[in-house]
Coordinates of C-alpha atoms in Angstrom, one line a residue:
Chain A
M1 CA 77.6 77.4 109.5
S2 CA 81.5 77.6 110.1
I3 CA 83.9 79.0 107.5
G4 CA 87.4 77.9 107.5
V5 CA 90.5 79.9 106.3
L6 CA 93.2 78.4 105.0
A7 CA 96.2 79.4 106.9
L8 CA 99.4 77.8 105.7
Q9 CA 101.0 81.3 104.8
G10 CA 99.7 84.8 103.7
A11 CA 97.1 87.3 104.5
F12 CA 94.9 84.8 105.9
R13 CA 94.2 86.8 109.5
R14 CA 92.8 89.3 107.4
H15 CA 90.1 86.9 106.2
V16 CA 89.4 85.6 109.7
E17 CA 88.7 89.4 110.8
A18 CA 86.6 90.0 107.6
F19 CA 84.4 87.2 108.3
D20 CA 84.1 88.1 112.5
A21 CA 82.9 91.5 111.1
L22 CA 80.1 90.0 109.5
G23 CA 79.1 88.1 112.3
Q24 CA 80.5 85.2 110.7
P25 CA 82.9 83.4 113.0
A26 CA 85.9 82.0 110.7
V27 CA 88.7 79.5 111.8
E28 CA 92.1 78.8 110.7
V29 CA 92.4 75.6 108.6
R30 CA 96.1 74.0 108.9
R31 CA 95.8 70.4 109.1
P32 CA 93.4 68.0 107.5
R33 CA 91.5 67.2 110.7
E34 CA 90.5 70.9 110.9
L35 CA 89.4 71.0 107.6
D36 CA 86.1 68.6 108.8
D37 CA 84.8 71.2 110.8
V38 CA 84.4 73.9 108.3
D39 CA 81.5 74.0 106.0
A40 CA 83.3 76.6 103.4
L41 CA 87.1 77.6 102.7
A42 CA 88.6 80.8 102.1
I43 CA 92.1 80.7 100.3
P44 CA 94.1 84.0 100.7
G45 CA 96.5 85.8 99.3
G46 CA 100.3 85.1 99.4
E47 CA 102.5 82.9 97.7
S48 CA 100.7 80.5 95.6
G49 CA 103.2 78.2 94.8
T50 CA 104.6 78.0 98.4
M51 CA 100.9 76.8 99.3
S52 CA 100.6 74.1 96.9
M53 CA 103.8 72.8 97.9
L54 CA 102.6 73.1 101.9
L55 CA 99.2 71.5 100.9
E56 CA 100.9 68.5 99.6
R57 CA 103.3 68.4 102.2
G58 CA 100.6 68.4 105.3
G59 CA 98.4 66.3 103.3
L60 CA 95.8 68.5 102.9
F61 CA 95.7 68.7 98.9
E62 CA 93.6 65.7 98.3
P63 CA 91.0 66.1 101.3
I64 CA 90.3 69.6 100.0
A65 CA 90.3 69.1 96.2
E66 CA 87.7 66.4 97.3
R67 CA 85.3 68.5 99.3
L68 CA 85.5 71.1 96.7
A69 CA 84.8 68.2 94.0
A70 CA 81.8 67.7 96.5
G71 CA 80.6 71.2 96.1
M72 CA 82.0 72.8 99.3
P73 CA 81.6 76.5 98.8
A74 CA 85.2 78.7 98.5
L75 CA 86.4 82.2 98.0
G76 CA 90.0 82.6 96.7
T77 CA 91.9 85.9 96.3
C78 CA 94.9 86.6 94.4
A79 CA 97.0 83.1 95.3
G80 CA 93.4 81.6 96.0
M81 CA 92.1 82.4 92.6
I82 CA 95.5 80.8 91.1
L83 CA 94.7 77.5 93.2
L84 CA 91.3 77.3 92.6
G85 CA 91.4 77.6 88.9
T86 CA 91.5 74.8 86.4
E87 CA 95.5 76.2 85.1
V88 CA 98.0 78.2 85.9
L89 CA 100.8 79.9 83.7
D90 CA 104.0 81.0 84.6
G91 CA 104.1 79.1 87.7
R92 CA 106.5 76.5 89.1
T93 CA 106.1 73.4 86.8
D94 CA 105.1 71.6 90.1
Q95 CA 102.2 74.1 91.1
R96 CA 99.0 72.4 91.5
C97 CA 95.5 73.6 91.2
F98 CA 92.1 72.4 92.7
G99 CA 89.8 73.1 89.2
A100 CA 87.3 74.3 91.0
I101 CA 86.6 76.9 88.7
D102 CA 87.0 76.8 85.3
I103 CA 89.9 79.5 84.5
T104 CA 93.3 79.6 83.4
T105 CA 95.5 82.2 85.2
R106 CA 99.0 84.0 84.7
R107 CA 100.7 84.2 87.5
N108 CA 102.3 87.7 88.3
G109 CA 100.3 88.8 85.0
Y110 CA 100.7 92.3 85.7
G111 CA 104.4 92.1 86.3
R112 CA 106.4 92.7 89.3
Q113 CA 105.9 94.4 93.1
I114 CA 106.6 98.3 91.2
D115 CA 103.4 97.2 88.8
S116 CA 101.4 96.5 91.5
F117 CA 98.1 98.8 91.8
D118 CA 95.3 100.5 93.4
T119 CA 92.1 101.1 91.3
A120 CA 88.6 102.1 91.7
L121 CA 87.0 99.1 90.2
D122 CA 83.3 98.6 89.0
I123 CA 81.7 95.6 90.1
E124 CA 78.3 94.2 88.7
G125 CA 75.6 94.6 91.6
L126 CA 77.7 97.3 93.5
D127 CA 76.3 100.8 93.3
S128 CA 79.8 102.1 93.8
P129 CA 83.3 101.4 93.1
F130 CA 85.6 99.2 94.9
D131 CA 88.6 100.5 96.3
A132 CA 90.8 97.3 95.2
S133 CA 94.7 96.6 95.3
F134 CA 96.1 94.5 93.3
I135 CA 99.4 92.7 94.4
R136 CA 102.0 91.0 92.1
A137 CA 98.2 89.8 91.0
P138 CA 97.3 86.9 88.4
I139 CA 95.8 88.0 84.6
V140 CA 93.1 85.6 84.4
E141 CA 93.6 83.9 80.6
R142 CA 90.5 82.4 80.0
V143 CA 87.1 81.4 81.3
G144 CA 85.5 78.6 81.3
D145 CA 81.2 78.6 79.7
D146 CA 80.1 78.4 83.1
V147 CA 82.0 81.2 84.6
T148 CA 80.0 84.5 85.6
V149 CA 82.6 87.6 85.0
L150 CA 81.8 90.3 87.8
A151 CA 84.3 92.8 87.3
R152 CA 86.9 93.4 84.6
V153 CA 90.3 95.7 84.2
D154 CA 92.0 96.3 80.7
D155 CA 89.3 93.8 79.9
R156 CA 90.7 90.9 81.7
P157 CA 88.3 89.4 84.3
V158 CA 89.4 90.3 88.2
L159 CA 86.0 88.5 89.6
C160 CA 84.3 85.5 88.6
T161 CA 82.1 83.2 90.4
S162 CA 80.9 79.7 89.0
G163 CA 78.3 77.7 91.5
P164 CA 79.5 77.9 95.0
V165 CA 83.0 79.2 94.0
M166 CA 84.0 83.3 93.8
V167 CA 87.5 84.2 93.2
A168 CA 89.2 87.8 92.5
A169 CA 92.5 88.7 91.4
F170 CA 92.5 91.7 93.9
H171 CA 92.7 91.7 97.9
P172 CA 89.2 92.3 99.4
E173 CA 90.3 91.4 102.9
L174 CA 93.1 94.2 103.2
P175 CA 92.0 97.4 104.9
T176 CA 91.0 100.5 102.5
P177 CA 93.5 103.1 102.5
D178 CA 91.8 105.2 105.8
G179 CA 92.2 101.8 107.5
T180 CA 88.4 101.1 107.5
S181 CA 87.4 97.5 105.8
D182 CA 85.0 97.4 102.5
L183 CA 83.7 93.8 103.2
R184 CA 81.0 93.8 100.3
I185 CA 83.1 90.9 98.3
H186 CA 82.7 89.2 101.7
R187 CA 79.1 89.8 102.2
R188 CA 78.2 88.6 98.5
F189 CA 80.1 85.7 99.3
L190 CA 78.2 84.6 102.3
E191 CA 75.1 86.1 100.8
E192 CA 74.5 84.8 97.4
V193 CA 77.6 82.3 97.0
L194 CA 77.4 79.8 100.1
Chain R
M1 CA 85.5 98.4 82.6
T2 CA 88.4 99.7 85.2
E3 CA 91.6 100.7 84.0
P4 CA 94.9 100.1 86.7
S5 CA 95.1 103.8 88.2
T6 CA 97.7 104.0 91.3
T7 CA 101.0 102.4 91.6
G8 CA 103.3 102.8 94.6
S9 CA 100.5 103.5 97.4
F10 CA 101.3 102.5 100.7
R11 CA 98.5 100.3 100.9
V12 CA 100.1 98.1 98.0
K13 CA 103.6 98.4 98.9
R14 CA 102.4 97.5 102.9
G15 CA 100.0 94.9 100.9
L16 CA 103.0 92.6 99.4
A17 CA 104.4 92.5 103.4
E18 CA 100.8 91.2 104.2
M19 CA 101.1 88.1 101.5
L20 CA 104.5 87.2 102.9
K21 CA 103.0 86.7 106.7
G22 CA 103.6 83.1 107.8
G23 CA 106.6 82.5 105.4
V24 CA 110.3 82.5 105.4
I25 CA 112.4 84.8 103.3
M26 CA 115.9 83.2 102.6
D27 CA 119.4 85.0 102.2
V28 CA 121.1 83.7 98.8
V29 CA 124.0 84.4 97.1
T30 CA 123.6 82.7 93.6
P31 CA 120.5 81.2 91.7
D32 CA 121.6 77.8 92.8
Q33 CA 120.8 78.7 96.6
A34 CA 117.8 80.7 95.2
K35 CA 116.1 77.8 93.6
V36 CA 117.0 75.2 96.6
A37 CA 115.0 78.4 98.7
E38 CA 112.3 78.4 96.5
D39 CA 111.9 74.1 96.5
A40 CA 112.0 74.8 100.1
G41 CA 108.9 76.9 100.1
A42 CA 110.2 80.1 101.0
V43 CA 107.9 83.0 99.9
A44 CA 110.9 85.3 99.0
V45 CA 114.7 85.7 98.7
M46 CA 117.1 88.0 99.8
A47 CA 119.6 88.3 97.0
L48 CA 122.9 89.5 98.5
E49 CA 126.5 88.8 97.7
R50 CA 128.0 87.6 101.1
V51 CA 125.5 85.9 103.8
P52 CA 125.9 88.1 107.2
A53 CA 128.1 85.2 108.8
D54 CA 131.0 85.8 106.0
I55 CA 130.6 89.5 105.7
R56 CA 131.3 89.6 110.1
V57 CA 134.3 87.4 109.0
D58 CA 135.6 89.3 105.6
G59 CA 135.3 93.0 107.0
G60 CA 135.4 95.6 104.6
V61 CA 133.1 97.3 103.2
A62 CA 129.7 95.5 102.3
R63 CA 127.9 97.1 99.6
M64 CA 124.8 96.4 97.5
S65 CA 124.9 93.6 95.4
D66 CA 126.0 93.4 91.4
P67 CA 123.0 94.1 89.4
E68 CA 123.9 91.3 87.4
M69 CA 123.7 88.7 90.3
I70 CA 120.1 90.1 91.0
E71 CA 119.0 89.6 87.9
G72 CA 120.3 86.0 87.5
I73 CA 118.6 85.1 90.9
K74 CA 115.1 87.4 89.3
E75 CA 115.1 85.0 86.2
T76 CA 115.6 81.8 88.5
V77 CA 112.4 82.1 90.6
T78 CA 108.7 83.0 90.9
I79 CA 108.4 84.1 94.3
P80 CA 109.3 87.8 95.4
V81 CA 113.5 89.0 95.0
M82 CA 114.1 91.6 97.8
A83 CA 118.0 93.2 98.0
K84 CA 119.6 95.4 100.2
A85 CA 120.9 98.6 99.9
R86 CA 123.0 100.8 102.6
I87 CA 121.5 102.8 104.9
G88 CA 121.2 105.7 103.8
H89 CA 122.2 105.2 100.2
F90 CA 119.3 106.2 98.2
V91 CA 121.2 105.9 95.1
E92 CA 121.9 102.2 95.5
A93 CA 118.1 101.9 96.4
Q94 CA 117.1 104.0 93.1
I95 CA 119.3 101.4 91.2
L96 CA 117.1 98.5 93.3
Q97 CA 114.2 100.2 92.2
A98 CA 115.3 100.2 88.2
L99 CA 116.1 96.7 88.6
G100 CA 112.6 95.8 89.3
V101 CA 113.7 94.4 92.8
D102 CA 110.0 93.6 95.0
Y103 CA 111.4 94.8 98.3
V104 CA 114.3 96.8 99.4
D105 CA 115.9 96.1 102.6
E106 CA 117.6 99.2 104.1
S107 CA 120.0 96.8 105.8
E108 CA 122.2 97.6 109.0
V109 CA 124.3 94.2 107.9
L110 CA 126.1 96.3 105.2
T111 CA 128.0 99.0 105.7
P112 CA 126.0 102.5 106.8
A113 CA 126.4 105.1 103.8
D114 CA 125.2 108.1 105.8
E115 CA 125.6 108.6 109.9
T116 CA 122.8 110.5 110.5
H117 CA 119.9 109.9 107.9
H118 CA 118.2 107.1 106.5
I119 CA 116.7 106.6 103.2
D120 CA 113.7 108.8 102.4
K121 CA 111.3 105.9 101.7
W122 CA 107.9 107.9 100.7
A123 CA 109.8 108.9 97.5
F124 CA 109.9 105.4 96.0
D125 CA 107.4 103.0 94.5
V126 CA 109.2 99.6 95.6
P127 CA 108.4 99.0 99.3
F128 CA 111.1 99.1 102.2
V129 CA 111.5 97.0 105.1
C130 CA 114.2 98.3 107.5
G131 CA 115.1 96.5 110.7
A132 CA 114.7 97.9 114.4
T133 CA 115.8 96.8 117.8
N134 CA 113.0 99.0 119.6
L135 CA 109.7 100.3 119.1
G136 CA 111.3 103.8 118.8
E137 CA 113.8 103.3 116.3
A138 CA 111.0 100.9 114.4
L139 CA 108.2 103.9 114.4
R140 CA 111.0 106.3 113.1
R141 CA 111.5 104.0 110.0
I142 CA 107.9 103.7 109.7
S143 CA 107.6 107.4 109.5
E144 CA 110.3 107.3 106.8
G145 CA 108.1 105.3 105.0
A146 CA 109.1 101.7 105.7
C147 CA 106.1 99.3 105.0
M148 CA 107.7 96.5 107.1
I149 CA 110.0 96.5 110.3
R150 CA 112.3 93.3 110.7
S151 CA 113.5 93.1 114.5
K152 CA 117.1 93.1 113.9
G153 CA 118.7 90.3 116.3
E154 CA 122.2 90.1 115.5
A155 CA 123.0 88.8 111.9
G156 CA 125.4 86.3 111.0
T157 CA 125.4 84.9 114.4
G158 CA 123.0 81.8 114.6
N159 CA 122.5 83.1 117.8
V160 CA 118.5 83.7 118.6
V161 CA 118.9 85.8 121.8
Q162 CA 118.8 89.3 120.3
A163 CA 115.9 88.7 117.8
V164 CA 114.1 87.5 121.1
R165 CA 115.3 90.6 122.7
H166 CA 114.3 93.0 120.1
L167 CA 111.1 91.1 119.7
R168 CA 110.2 91.1 123.0
S169 CA 111.2 94.9 123.5
I170 CA 109.0 96.2 120.6
N171 CA 105.8 94.0 121.6
G172 CA 106.5 95.0 125.3
D173 CA 106.2 98.2 124.5
L174 CA 103.5 98.4 122.3
R175 CA 101.5 96.7 125.5
K176 CA 102.5 99.4 128.0
L177 CA 101.5 101.9 125.0
T178 CA 98.1 101.0 124.9
Q179 CA 97.8 101.5 128.8
A180 CA 98.9 104.9 128.7
D181 CA 96.7 107.5 129.1
E182 CA 97.0 110.6 126.9
A183 CA 99.3 113.0 129.0
E184 CA 101.3 110.1 129.0
L185 CA 101.5 109.5 125.1
F186 CA 103.3 112.6 124.8
E187 CA 106.3 111.8 127.4
W188 CA 106.0 108.4 125.2
A189 CA 106.7 110.2 122.0
K190 CA 109.5 112.0 123.7
Q191 CA 110.9 109.0 125.0
L192 CA 110.6 107.0 121.8
R193 CA 111.7 109.8 119.5
A194 CA 108.6 109.0 117.1
P195 CA 106.2 111.4 115.7
L196 CA 103.2 111.9 118.3
P197 CA 100.5 110.9 115.9
L198 CA 101.7 107.7 115.3
V199 CA 102.3 106.9 119.0
Q200 CA 98.7 107.8 119.5
E201 CA 97.7 105.6 116.6
I202 CA 99.4 102.7 117.8
A203 CA 98.5 103.2 121.7
E204 CA 94.7 103.4 120.2
S205 CA 95.4 100.1 117.8
G206 CA 98.0 98.1 119.9
T207 CA 99.7 96.9 116.9
L208 CA 101.9 98.4 114.2
P209 CA 101.0 99.8 111.2
V210 CA 102.8 97.5 109.2
P211 CA 103.5 93.7 109.8
L212 CA 106.5 93.4 112.3
F213 CA 109.1 90.1 111.1
C214 CA 111.8 88.8 112.8
A215 CA 115.7 88.3 111.6
G216 CA 119.0 88.2 113.0
G217 CA 120.6 84.7 114.4
L218 CA 118.0 82.3 113.7
A219 CA 119.1 79.1 112.4
T220 CA 116.6 76.3 113.2
P221 CA 113.3 75.1 113.1
A222 CA 112.4 75.9 116.7
D223 CA 114.1 79.4 116.3
A224 CA 111.5 80.6 113.5
A225 CA 108.6 79.0 115.8
L226 CA 110.0 80.4 118.7
A227 CA 110.0 84.1 116.8
M228 CA 106.4 83.5 115.7
Q229 CA 105.0 82.2 118.7
L230 CA 106.9 85.6 120.6
G231 CA 104.4 87.7 117.9
A232 CA 106.4 87.6 114.8
D233 CA 104.3 87.8 111.3
A234 CA 107.1 86.2 109.6
V235 CA 110.7 85.4 109.8
F236 CA 114.1 85.9 107.7
V237 CA 116.8 83.6 107.6
G238 CA 120.0 84.3 106.7
S239 CA 123.5 82.4 107.2
G240 CA 121.4 80.1 109.5
I241 CA 120.1 77.9 106.0
F242 CA 123.3 77.9 103.8
K243 CA 126.0 77.8 106.6
S244 CA 124.4 74.7 107.7
D245 CA 125.4 71.0 107.0
D246 CA 122.5 70.6 104.9
P247 CA 120.7 73.5 103.6
A248 CA 117.9 71.9 101.3
P249 CA 116.3 69.7 103.9
R250 CA 116.7 72.5 106.9
A251 CA 115.1 75.0 104.2
K252 CA 112.3 73.2 104.5
A253 CA 112.1 72.2 108.1
I254 CA 112.3 75.6 109.0
V255 CA 109.1 76.5 106.4
E256 CA 107.3 74.2 107.9
A257 CA 107.9 75.0 111.4
T258 CA 107.0 78.6 110.5
T259 CA 103.8 77.4 109.1
H260 CA 102.9 75.0 111.7
F261 CA 104.3 77.2 114.8
R262 CA 102.2 76.2 117.5
D263 CA 102.1 72.3 117.1
A264 CA 104.9 70.9 119.1
D265 CA 104.4 67.6 117.4
I266 CA 105.1 68.7 114.0
L267 CA 108.1 70.6 115.1
A268 CA 109.5 67.7 116.7
K269 CA 109.0 65.8 113.5
V270 CA 110.6 68.3 111.2
S271 CA 113.4 69.0 113.9
R272 CA 114.8 65.4 113.5
G273 CA 118.0 64.5 111.6
L274 CA 118.8 67.8 110.3
G275 CA 122.8 67.8 110.3
A276 CA 124.5 70.5 112.2
P277 CA 123.3 74.0 112.3
M278 CA 125.9 76.8 112.0
T279 CA 128.1 76.6 114.7
G280 CA 127.3 80.4 116.0
I281 CA 128.9 83.0 117.7
G282 CA 128.1 83.4 121.7
M283 CA 127.0 86.9 122.9
D284 CA 128.5 88.6 125.8
A285 CA 126.2 90.0 128.8
D286 CA 125.7 93.3 127.7
G287 CA 124.2 91.6 124.1
S288 CA 127.0 92.6 121.9
A289 CA 128.8 89.9 119.7
S290 CA 131.7 88.1 120.9
D291 CA 133.4 88.8 117.7
G292 CA 133.2 92.2 118.2
T293 CA 131.1 93.2 115.3
E294 CA 127.7 94.7 116.3
F295 CA 125.6 95.2 113.3
E296 CA 122.5 96.2 115.6
K297 CA 124.0 99.4 116.5
R298 CA 124.0 100.6 113.3
G299 CA 121.1 102.5 112.7
W300 CA 119.7 105.5 114.4

């Protein structure tokens, strides 16, 4: 089993390191041929508009969309959540989404960088809170009937799954404030979603 | 149900720098230029009144930009907007934070406001990026609260040589530090004029505790890929884009070169037919720009 991490831009190294730490090797994906060798894809945090553009220019958008439609498991964080959703509000007009999970997101829904925040997040199925960072994070405005919401902030979904897809508005790939890693989201993706 | 709690933590501030990795941050002076930058795939824009190449020519005092101009750029793009404050000018930084700027660059390109002290960046919720020519300077800025370091290079010259020198110096010393024993680290801290605990931390980890971006003199897709291959996490391109003959395709090519920085086939493809780059300025053997202006010497 091989996991690819979309590496066009953003915090992709952190996802590679997280999977490595769990004993699951991960590779960076930048070109269409690199997609052929992976069984699942993680899409990191970064700028979703920039990634959408680079996906199209590099001929990666359609191949990924086809793989997702055929059931390829995927994990998306922040920008990755936006890209894997059905629709994005307040984005660039030419910004595209894969529609792999039926959610509508609003880009930078919590505000600008000074509104970015940390919070101790209660997640269904975890026995202690997850120390989560929301950085210019998207808000989930709508979830489809087949989407399971695992955590909320202010009543808004921030961690969702549907079939083989898991998306988070926050950044489980970033180290905790004391410099260690909390890999419970990545582990859950490997154990339950994959 | 969880409620939002802490804003302005070091993790949240550094986190935005993590999200910009592998991307290009472009200097823009108008909302129209900001649009060109975003359309090209920039991950952020740096809003300023004059690009460094013009500051070099015009001389005089260079200050924080007009808030109205920064607001105009914020309304035009969806990507993060950065702006520059003068070194030590914490009131300019307070104003930029109040404007909702996403990152403040305490920048040597502007005329310094304080010849001894940099801004206490821990006092702010908005994150800061600072320039550095060597590891000691980088660590001093980090100890003052900077969440991103950019190698200074020599802004506005279109000449990549100083950027290469500074990147090599920072990463070279990082590698040497990892080989030092405990006793040697005390001497390193003295030589670097940096806090011992921070020196011990990076000797152990082998990397800076914040992302290292590259700036100052990048003008071509190949320059951007060079910086990335030398270990930069992302690049700033200032005068190199909007002082070239045809900014939009060059901006786009530099974005693709930064993503595919190890892929020579793609680099060859995107480097074609971009028109003339900015003319640029030579460097003397001691590393000083031949027009006599040296931004890199500002900051201490």
